[in-house]
mmCIF file of C-alpha atoms in Angstrom:
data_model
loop_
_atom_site.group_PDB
_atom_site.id
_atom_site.type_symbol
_atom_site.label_atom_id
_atom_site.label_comp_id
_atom_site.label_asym_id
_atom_site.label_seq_id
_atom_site.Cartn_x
_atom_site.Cartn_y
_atom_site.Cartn_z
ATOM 1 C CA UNK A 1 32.174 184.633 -30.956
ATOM 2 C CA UNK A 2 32.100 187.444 -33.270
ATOM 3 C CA UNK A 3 31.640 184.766 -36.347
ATOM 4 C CA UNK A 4 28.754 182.923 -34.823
ATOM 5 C CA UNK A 5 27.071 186.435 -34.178
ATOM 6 C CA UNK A 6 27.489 187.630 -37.505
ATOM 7 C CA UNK A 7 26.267 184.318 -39.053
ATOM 8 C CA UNK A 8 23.416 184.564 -36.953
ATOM 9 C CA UNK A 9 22.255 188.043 -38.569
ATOM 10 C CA UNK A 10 22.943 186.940 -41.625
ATOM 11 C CA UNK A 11 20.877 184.033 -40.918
ATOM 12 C CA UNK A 12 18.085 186.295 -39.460
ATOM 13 C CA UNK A 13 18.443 188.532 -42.405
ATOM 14 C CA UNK A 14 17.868 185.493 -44.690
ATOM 15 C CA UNK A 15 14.748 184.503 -42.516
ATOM 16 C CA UNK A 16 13.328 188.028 -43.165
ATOM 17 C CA UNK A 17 13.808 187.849 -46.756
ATOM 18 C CA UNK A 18 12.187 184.543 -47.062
ATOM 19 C CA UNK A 19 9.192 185.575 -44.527
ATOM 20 C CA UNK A 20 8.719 188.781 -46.800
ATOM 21 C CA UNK A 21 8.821 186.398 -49.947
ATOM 22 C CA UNK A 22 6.600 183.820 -48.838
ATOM 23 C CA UNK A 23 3.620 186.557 -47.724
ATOM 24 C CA UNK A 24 4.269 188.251 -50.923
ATOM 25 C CA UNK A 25 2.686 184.953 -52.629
ATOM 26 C CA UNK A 26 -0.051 184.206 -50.190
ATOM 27 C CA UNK A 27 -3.620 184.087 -51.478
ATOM 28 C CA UNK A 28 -6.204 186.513 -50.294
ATOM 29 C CA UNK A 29 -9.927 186.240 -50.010
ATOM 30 C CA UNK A 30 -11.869 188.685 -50.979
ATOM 31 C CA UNK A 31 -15.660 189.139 -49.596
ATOM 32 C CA UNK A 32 -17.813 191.356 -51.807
ATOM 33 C CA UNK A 33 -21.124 191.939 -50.354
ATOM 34 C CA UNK A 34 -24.172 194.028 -50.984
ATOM 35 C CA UNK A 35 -25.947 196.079 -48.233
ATOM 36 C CA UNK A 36 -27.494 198.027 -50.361
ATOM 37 C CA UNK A 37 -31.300 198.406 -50.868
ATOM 38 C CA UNK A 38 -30.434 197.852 -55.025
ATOM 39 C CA UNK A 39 -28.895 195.683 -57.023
ATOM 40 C CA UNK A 40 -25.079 196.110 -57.358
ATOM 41 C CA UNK A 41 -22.762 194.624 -60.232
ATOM 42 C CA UNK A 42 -19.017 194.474 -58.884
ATOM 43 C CA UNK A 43 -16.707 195.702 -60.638
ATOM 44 C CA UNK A 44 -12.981 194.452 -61.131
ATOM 45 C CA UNK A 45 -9.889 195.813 -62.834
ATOM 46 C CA UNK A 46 -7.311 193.272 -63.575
ATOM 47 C CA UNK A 47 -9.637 190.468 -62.622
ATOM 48 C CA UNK A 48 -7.666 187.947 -64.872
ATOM 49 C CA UNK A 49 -5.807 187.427 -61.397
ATOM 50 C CA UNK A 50 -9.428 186.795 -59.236
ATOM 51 C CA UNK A 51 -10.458 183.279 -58.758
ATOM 52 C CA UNK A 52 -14.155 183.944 -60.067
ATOM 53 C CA UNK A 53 -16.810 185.257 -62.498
ATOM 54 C CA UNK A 54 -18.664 188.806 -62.064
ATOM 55 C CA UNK A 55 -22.207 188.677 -61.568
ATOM 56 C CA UNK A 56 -25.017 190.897 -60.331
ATOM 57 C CA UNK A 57 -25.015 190.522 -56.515
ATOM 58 C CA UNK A 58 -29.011 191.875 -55.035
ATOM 59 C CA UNK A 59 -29.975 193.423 -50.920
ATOM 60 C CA UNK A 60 -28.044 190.944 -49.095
ATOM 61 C CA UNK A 61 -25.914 189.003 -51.169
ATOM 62 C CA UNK A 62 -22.359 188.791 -51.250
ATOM 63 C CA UNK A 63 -19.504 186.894 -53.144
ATOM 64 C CA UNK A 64 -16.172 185.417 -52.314
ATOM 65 C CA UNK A 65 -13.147 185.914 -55.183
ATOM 66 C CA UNK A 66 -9.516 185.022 -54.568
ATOM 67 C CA UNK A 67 -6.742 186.565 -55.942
ATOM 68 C CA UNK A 68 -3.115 185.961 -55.478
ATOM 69 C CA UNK A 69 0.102 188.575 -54.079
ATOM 70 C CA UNK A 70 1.481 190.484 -55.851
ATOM 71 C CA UNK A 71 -1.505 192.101 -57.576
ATOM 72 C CA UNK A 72 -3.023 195.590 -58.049
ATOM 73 C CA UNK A 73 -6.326 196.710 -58.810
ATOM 74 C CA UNK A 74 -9.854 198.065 -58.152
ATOM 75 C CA UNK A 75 -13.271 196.991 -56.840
ATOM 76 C CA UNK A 76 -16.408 199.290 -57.142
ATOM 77 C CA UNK A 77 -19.916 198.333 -57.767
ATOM 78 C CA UNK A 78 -22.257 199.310 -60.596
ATOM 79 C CA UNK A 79 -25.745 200.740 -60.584
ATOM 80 C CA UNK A 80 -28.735 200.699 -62.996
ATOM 81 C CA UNK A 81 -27.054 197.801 -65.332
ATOM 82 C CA UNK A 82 -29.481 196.031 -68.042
ATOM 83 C CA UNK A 83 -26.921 193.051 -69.562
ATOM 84 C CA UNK A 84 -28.125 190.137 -71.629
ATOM 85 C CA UNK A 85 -27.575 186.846 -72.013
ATOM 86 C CA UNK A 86 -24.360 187.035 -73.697
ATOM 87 C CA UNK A 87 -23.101 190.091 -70.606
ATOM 88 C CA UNK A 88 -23.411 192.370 -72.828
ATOM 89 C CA UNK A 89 -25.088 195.803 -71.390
ATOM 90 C CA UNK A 90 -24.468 198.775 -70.263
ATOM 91 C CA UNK A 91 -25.013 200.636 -66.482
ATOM 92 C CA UNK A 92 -26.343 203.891 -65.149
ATOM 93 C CA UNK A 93 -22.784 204.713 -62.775
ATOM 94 C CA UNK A 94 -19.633 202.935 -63.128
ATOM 95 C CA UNK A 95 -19.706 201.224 -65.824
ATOM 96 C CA UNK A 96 -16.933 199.877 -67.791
ATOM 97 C CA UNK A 97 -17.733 199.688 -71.337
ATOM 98 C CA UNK A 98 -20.272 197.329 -72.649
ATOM 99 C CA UNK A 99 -19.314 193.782 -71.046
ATOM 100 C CA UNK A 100 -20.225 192.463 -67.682
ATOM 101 C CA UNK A 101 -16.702 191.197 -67.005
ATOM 102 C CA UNK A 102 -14.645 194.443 -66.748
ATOM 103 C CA UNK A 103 -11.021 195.120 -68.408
ATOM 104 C CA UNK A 104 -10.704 198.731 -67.615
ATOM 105 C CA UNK A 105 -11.444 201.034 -64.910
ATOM 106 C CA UNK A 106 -15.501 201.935 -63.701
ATOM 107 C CA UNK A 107 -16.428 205.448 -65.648
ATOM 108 C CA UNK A 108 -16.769 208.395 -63.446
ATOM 109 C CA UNK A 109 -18.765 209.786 -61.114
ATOM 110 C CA UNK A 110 -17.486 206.122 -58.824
ATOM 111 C CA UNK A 111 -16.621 205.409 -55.476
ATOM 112 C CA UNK A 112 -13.103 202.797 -55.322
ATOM 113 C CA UNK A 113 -12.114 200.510 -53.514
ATOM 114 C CA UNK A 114 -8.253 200.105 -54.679
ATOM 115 C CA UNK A 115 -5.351 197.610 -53.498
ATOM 116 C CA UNK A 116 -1.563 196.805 -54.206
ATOM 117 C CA UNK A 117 -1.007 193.341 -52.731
ATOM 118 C CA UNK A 118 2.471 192.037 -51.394
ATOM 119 C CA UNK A 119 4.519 191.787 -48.571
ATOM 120 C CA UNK A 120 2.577 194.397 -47.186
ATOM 121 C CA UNK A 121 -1.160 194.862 -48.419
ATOM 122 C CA UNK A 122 -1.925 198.999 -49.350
ATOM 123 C CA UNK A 123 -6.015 199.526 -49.710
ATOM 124 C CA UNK A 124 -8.075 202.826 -49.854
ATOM 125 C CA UNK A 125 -11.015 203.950 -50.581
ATOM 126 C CA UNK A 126 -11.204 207.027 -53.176
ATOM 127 C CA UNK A 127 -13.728 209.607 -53.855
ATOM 128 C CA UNK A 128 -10.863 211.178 -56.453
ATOM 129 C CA UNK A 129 -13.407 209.833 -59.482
ATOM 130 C CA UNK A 130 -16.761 211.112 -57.517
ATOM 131 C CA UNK A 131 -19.079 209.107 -55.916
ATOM 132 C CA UNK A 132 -21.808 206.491 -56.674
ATOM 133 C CA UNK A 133 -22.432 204.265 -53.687
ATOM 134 C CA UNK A 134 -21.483 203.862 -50.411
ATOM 135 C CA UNK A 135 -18.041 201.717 -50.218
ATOM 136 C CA UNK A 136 -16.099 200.181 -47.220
ATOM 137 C CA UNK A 137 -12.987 197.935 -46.639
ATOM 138 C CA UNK A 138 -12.284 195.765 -43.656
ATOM 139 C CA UNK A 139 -10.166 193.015 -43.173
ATOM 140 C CA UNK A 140 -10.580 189.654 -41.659
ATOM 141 C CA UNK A 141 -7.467 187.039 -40.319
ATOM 142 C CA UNK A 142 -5.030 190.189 -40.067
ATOM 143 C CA UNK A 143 -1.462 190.105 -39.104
ATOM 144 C CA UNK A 144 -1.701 192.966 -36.861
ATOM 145 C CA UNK A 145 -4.345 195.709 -36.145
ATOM 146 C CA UNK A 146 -5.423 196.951 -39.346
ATOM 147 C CA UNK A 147 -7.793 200.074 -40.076
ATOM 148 C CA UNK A 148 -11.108 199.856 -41.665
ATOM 149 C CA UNK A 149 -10.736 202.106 -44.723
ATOM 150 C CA UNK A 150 -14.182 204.069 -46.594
ATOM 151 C CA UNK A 151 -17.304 205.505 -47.208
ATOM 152 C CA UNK A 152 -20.071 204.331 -45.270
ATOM 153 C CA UNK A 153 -22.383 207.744 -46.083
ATOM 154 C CA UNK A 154 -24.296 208.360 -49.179
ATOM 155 C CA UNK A 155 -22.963 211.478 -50.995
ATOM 156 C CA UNK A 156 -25.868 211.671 -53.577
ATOM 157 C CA UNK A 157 -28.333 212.548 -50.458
ATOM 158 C CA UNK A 158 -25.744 216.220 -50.159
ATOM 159 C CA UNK A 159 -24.352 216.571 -53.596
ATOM 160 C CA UNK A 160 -23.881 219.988 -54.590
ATOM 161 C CA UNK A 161 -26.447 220.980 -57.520
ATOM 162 C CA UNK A 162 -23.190 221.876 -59.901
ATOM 163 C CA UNK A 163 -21.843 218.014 -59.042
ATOM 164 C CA UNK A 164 -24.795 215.973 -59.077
ATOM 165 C CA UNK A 165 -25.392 213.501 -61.752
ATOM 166 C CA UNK A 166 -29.308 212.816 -62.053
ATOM 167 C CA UNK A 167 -31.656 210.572 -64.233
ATOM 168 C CA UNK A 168 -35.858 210.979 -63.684
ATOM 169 C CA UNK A 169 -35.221 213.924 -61.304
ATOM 170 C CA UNK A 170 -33.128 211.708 -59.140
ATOM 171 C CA UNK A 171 -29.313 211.947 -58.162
ATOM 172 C CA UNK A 172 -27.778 209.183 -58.974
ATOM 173 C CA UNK A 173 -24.075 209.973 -58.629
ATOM 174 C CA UNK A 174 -21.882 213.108 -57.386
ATOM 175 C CA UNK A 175 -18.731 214.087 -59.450
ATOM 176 C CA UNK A 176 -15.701 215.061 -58.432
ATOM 177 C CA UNK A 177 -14.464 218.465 -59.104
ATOM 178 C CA UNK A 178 -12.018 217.440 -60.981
ATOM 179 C CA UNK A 179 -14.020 215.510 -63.224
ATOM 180 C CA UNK A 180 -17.105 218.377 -63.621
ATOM 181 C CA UNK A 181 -14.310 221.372 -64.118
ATOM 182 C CA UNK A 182 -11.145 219.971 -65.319
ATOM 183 C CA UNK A 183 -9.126 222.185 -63.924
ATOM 184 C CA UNK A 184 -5.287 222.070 -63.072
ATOM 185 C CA UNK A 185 -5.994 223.085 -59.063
ATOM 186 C CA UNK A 186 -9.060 220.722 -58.431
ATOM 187 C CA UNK A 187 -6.978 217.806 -60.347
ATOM 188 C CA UNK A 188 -3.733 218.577 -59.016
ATOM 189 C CA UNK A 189 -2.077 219.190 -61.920
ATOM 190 C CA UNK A 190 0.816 221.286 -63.221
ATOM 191 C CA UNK A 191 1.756 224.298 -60.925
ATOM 192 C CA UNK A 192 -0.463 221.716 -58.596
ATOM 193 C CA UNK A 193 0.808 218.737 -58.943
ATOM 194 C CA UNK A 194 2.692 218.272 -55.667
ATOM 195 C CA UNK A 195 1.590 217.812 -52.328
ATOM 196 C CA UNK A 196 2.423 221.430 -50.962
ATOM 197 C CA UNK A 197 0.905 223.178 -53.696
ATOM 198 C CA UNK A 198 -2.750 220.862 -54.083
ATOM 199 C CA UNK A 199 -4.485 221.736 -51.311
ATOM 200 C CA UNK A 200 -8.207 221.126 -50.506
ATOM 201 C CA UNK A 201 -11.050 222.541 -52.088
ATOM 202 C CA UNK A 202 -14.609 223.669 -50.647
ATOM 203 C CA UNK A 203 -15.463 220.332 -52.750
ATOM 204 C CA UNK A 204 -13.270 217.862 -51.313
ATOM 205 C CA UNK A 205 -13.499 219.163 -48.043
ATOM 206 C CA UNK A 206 -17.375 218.772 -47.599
ATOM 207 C CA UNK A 207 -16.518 214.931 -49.067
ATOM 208 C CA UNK A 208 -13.590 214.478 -46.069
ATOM 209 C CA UNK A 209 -16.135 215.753 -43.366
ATOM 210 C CA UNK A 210 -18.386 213.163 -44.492
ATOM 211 C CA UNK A 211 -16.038 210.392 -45.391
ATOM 212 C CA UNK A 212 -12.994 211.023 -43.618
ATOM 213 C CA UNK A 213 -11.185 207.737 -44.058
ATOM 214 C CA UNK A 214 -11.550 207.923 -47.854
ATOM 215 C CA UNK A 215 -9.153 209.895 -50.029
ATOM 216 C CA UNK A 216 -11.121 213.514 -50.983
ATOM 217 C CA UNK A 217 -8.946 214.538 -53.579
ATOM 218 C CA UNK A 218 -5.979 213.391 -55.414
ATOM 219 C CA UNK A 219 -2.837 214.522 -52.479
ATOM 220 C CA UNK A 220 -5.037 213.183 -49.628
ATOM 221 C CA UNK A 221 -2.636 210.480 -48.539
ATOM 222 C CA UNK A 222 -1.986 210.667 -44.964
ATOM 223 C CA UNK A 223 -5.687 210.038 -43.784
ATOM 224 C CA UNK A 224 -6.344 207.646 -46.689
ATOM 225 C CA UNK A 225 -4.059 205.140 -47.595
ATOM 226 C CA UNK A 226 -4.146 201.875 -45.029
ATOM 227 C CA UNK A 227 -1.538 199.252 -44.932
ATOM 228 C CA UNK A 228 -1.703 195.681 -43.665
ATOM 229 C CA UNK A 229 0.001 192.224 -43.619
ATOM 230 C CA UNK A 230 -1.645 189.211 -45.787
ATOM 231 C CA UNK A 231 -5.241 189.981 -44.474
ATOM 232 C CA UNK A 232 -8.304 189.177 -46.082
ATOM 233 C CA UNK A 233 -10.593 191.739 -46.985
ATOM 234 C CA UNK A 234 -14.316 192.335 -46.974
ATOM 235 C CA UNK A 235 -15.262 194.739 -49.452
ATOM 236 C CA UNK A 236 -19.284 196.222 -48.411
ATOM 237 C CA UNK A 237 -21.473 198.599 -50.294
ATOM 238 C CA UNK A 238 -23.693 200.106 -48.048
ATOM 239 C CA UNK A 239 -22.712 198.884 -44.821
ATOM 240 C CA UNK A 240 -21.206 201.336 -41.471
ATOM 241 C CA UNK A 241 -17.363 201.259 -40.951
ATOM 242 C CA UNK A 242 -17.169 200.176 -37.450
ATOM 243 C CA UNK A 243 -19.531 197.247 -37.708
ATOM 244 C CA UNK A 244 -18.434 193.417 -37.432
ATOM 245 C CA UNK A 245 -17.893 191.472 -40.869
ATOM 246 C CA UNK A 246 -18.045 187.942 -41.210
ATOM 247 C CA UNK A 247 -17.506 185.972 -44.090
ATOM 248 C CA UNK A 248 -16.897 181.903 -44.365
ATOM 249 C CA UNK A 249 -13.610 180.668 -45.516
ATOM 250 C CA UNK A 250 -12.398 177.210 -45.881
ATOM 251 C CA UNK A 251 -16.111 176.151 -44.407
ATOM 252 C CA UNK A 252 -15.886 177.847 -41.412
ATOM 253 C CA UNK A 253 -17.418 181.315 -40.561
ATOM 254 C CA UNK A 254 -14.672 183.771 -39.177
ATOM 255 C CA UNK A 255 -15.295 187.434 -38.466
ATOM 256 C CA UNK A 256 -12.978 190.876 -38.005
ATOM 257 C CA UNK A 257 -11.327 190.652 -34.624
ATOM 258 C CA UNK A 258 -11.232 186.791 -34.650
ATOM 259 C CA UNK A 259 -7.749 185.062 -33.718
ATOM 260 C CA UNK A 260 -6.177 183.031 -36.318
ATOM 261 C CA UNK A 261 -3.427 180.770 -35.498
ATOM 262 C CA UNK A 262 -1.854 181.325 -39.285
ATOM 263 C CA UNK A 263 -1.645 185.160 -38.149
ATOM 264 C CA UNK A 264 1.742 184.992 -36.555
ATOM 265 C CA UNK A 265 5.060 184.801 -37.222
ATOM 266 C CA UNK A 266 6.164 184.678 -33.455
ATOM 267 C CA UNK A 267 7.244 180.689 -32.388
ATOM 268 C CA UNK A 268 9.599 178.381 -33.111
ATOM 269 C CA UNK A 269 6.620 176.823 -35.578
ATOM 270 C CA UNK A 270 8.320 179.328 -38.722
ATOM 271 C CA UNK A 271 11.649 178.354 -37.813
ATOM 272 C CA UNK A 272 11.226 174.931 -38.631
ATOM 273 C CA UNK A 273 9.118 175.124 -41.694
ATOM 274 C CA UNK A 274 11.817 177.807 -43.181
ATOM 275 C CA UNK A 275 14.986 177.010 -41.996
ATOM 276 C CA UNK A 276 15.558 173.805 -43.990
ATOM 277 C CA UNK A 277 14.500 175.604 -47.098
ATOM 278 C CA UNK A 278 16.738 177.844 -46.514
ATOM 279 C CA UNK A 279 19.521 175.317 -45.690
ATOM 280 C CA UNK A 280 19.216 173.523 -48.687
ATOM 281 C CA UNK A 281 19.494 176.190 -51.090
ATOM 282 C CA UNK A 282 22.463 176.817 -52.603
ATOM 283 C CA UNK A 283 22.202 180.861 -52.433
ATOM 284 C CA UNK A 284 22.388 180.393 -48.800
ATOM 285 C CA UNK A 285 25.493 177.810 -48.684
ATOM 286 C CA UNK A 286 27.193 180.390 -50.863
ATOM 287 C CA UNK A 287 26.336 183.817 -48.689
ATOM 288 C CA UNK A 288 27.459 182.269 -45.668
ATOM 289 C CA UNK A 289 30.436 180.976 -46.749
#
């Protein structure tokens, strides 16, 4: 008895190895949509792993991209842009250098939207680089009940004079303390670069009271970062937290808090599928042994 009980972990163990492998390589969707009442222009940080070409999105339009587990990276969207023909331009906020397919991170004052992809999906939302529009995560198809993550406020509106960023007399942008003083305690560096000794500033705090599920300053962790298995994700400038996303995939229109049948694990469905793969390999012929 106490062989076929051990064998049985170890073949439970195996299972959970392969499930963990096999979500680790799904494909995501990704939703980027504009609520805004201007034109946005996404941008995307190791986008040689997106299914997809950047483009200007307008009010009401949104885009699907694809990108496959494991990847990391950042979404934000761009403001004021004038590109040519050729994509070659340059933007009021966020911009990224002088091409309309980006290769390096938006310039500050921008709100992020950032993700590690694997096993387990991490996303936030960060105000650490300042602020520039109104961003907000959700997911779609979830394994599990995941949190909304973001900012669904406009900063610019209560920017502190000393922060704001401003073109014609308007604000266009708020910085980040960090990035308008450069100082060791507002960038949590040095004597400050832990989280016991980086504590909140007058700054960040007004940002958390306004945007509390988005990370205020560099340390601000435990409100911020969300976790989540293999969803897909909507990403929405200008659009409330708590409101229902839809977004069409494989032809058919599925919104947040819609059952999926591919969502589970539970059922004798994944035993089936996996368990011959995992019979047939010779790693497992030779651990069970």
């Amino acid at each position: 008895m106490a062989f076929h009980v051990s064998l049985l972990l170890k073949v439970l163990l195996v299972l959970a190895i392969a499930a963990t492998e096999v979500a680790s390589q799904e494909t995501r969707k990704f939703t980027i949509e504009n609520n805004c009442n201007e034109t946005v222009w996404p941008g995307i940080t190791n986008s040689e792993s997106f299914n997809g070409s950047i483009f200007a999105l307008k009010p009401g339009q949104s885009a699907v991209y694809t990108a496959s587990a494991p990847w990391s990276g950042r979404i934000w969207g761009r403001t004021g842009c004038d590109f040519d023909k050729n994509g070659s331009g340059k933007c009021q906020t966020g911009g990224c250098g002088t091409s309309l397919n980006c290769t390096g991170p938006g310039t500050p004052p921008v709100s992020i939207a950032e993700f590690t992809l694997g096993g387990l999906d991490y996303y936030d939302v960060s105000l650490v680089n300042g602020f520039n529009l109104p961003i907000v995560i959700k997911t779609l198809n979830a394994k599990g009940n995941c949190s909304n993550a973001g900012c669904d406020r406009d900063l610019r509106t209560n920017c502190p004079s000393e922060l704001a960023v401003k073109s014609d007399g308007k604000v266009i942008a708020c910085n980040s303390a960090c990035d308008k003083f450069n100082t060791d305690e507002y960038c949590c560096r040095g004597a400050f670069g832990t989280a016991d000794t980086c504590q909140p500033s007058n700054y960040s705090r007004a940002f958390k009271s306004v945007c509390p599920d988005a990370y205020s300053y560099a340390k601000d962790d435990k409100t911020s970062l969300k976790t989540c298995a293999s969803p897909d994700f909507v990403v929405s400038f200008c659009s409330s937290r708590n409101g229902t996303v839809c977004s069409y995939h494989d032809s058919t229109l599925k919104c947040n808090g819609s059952a999926d049948l591919r969502a589970s694990f539970n059922g004798w469905w994944f035993l089936v599928i996996i368990l011959p793969v995992i019979v047939s390999s010779h790693h497992f012929l030779g651990f069970i042994m």
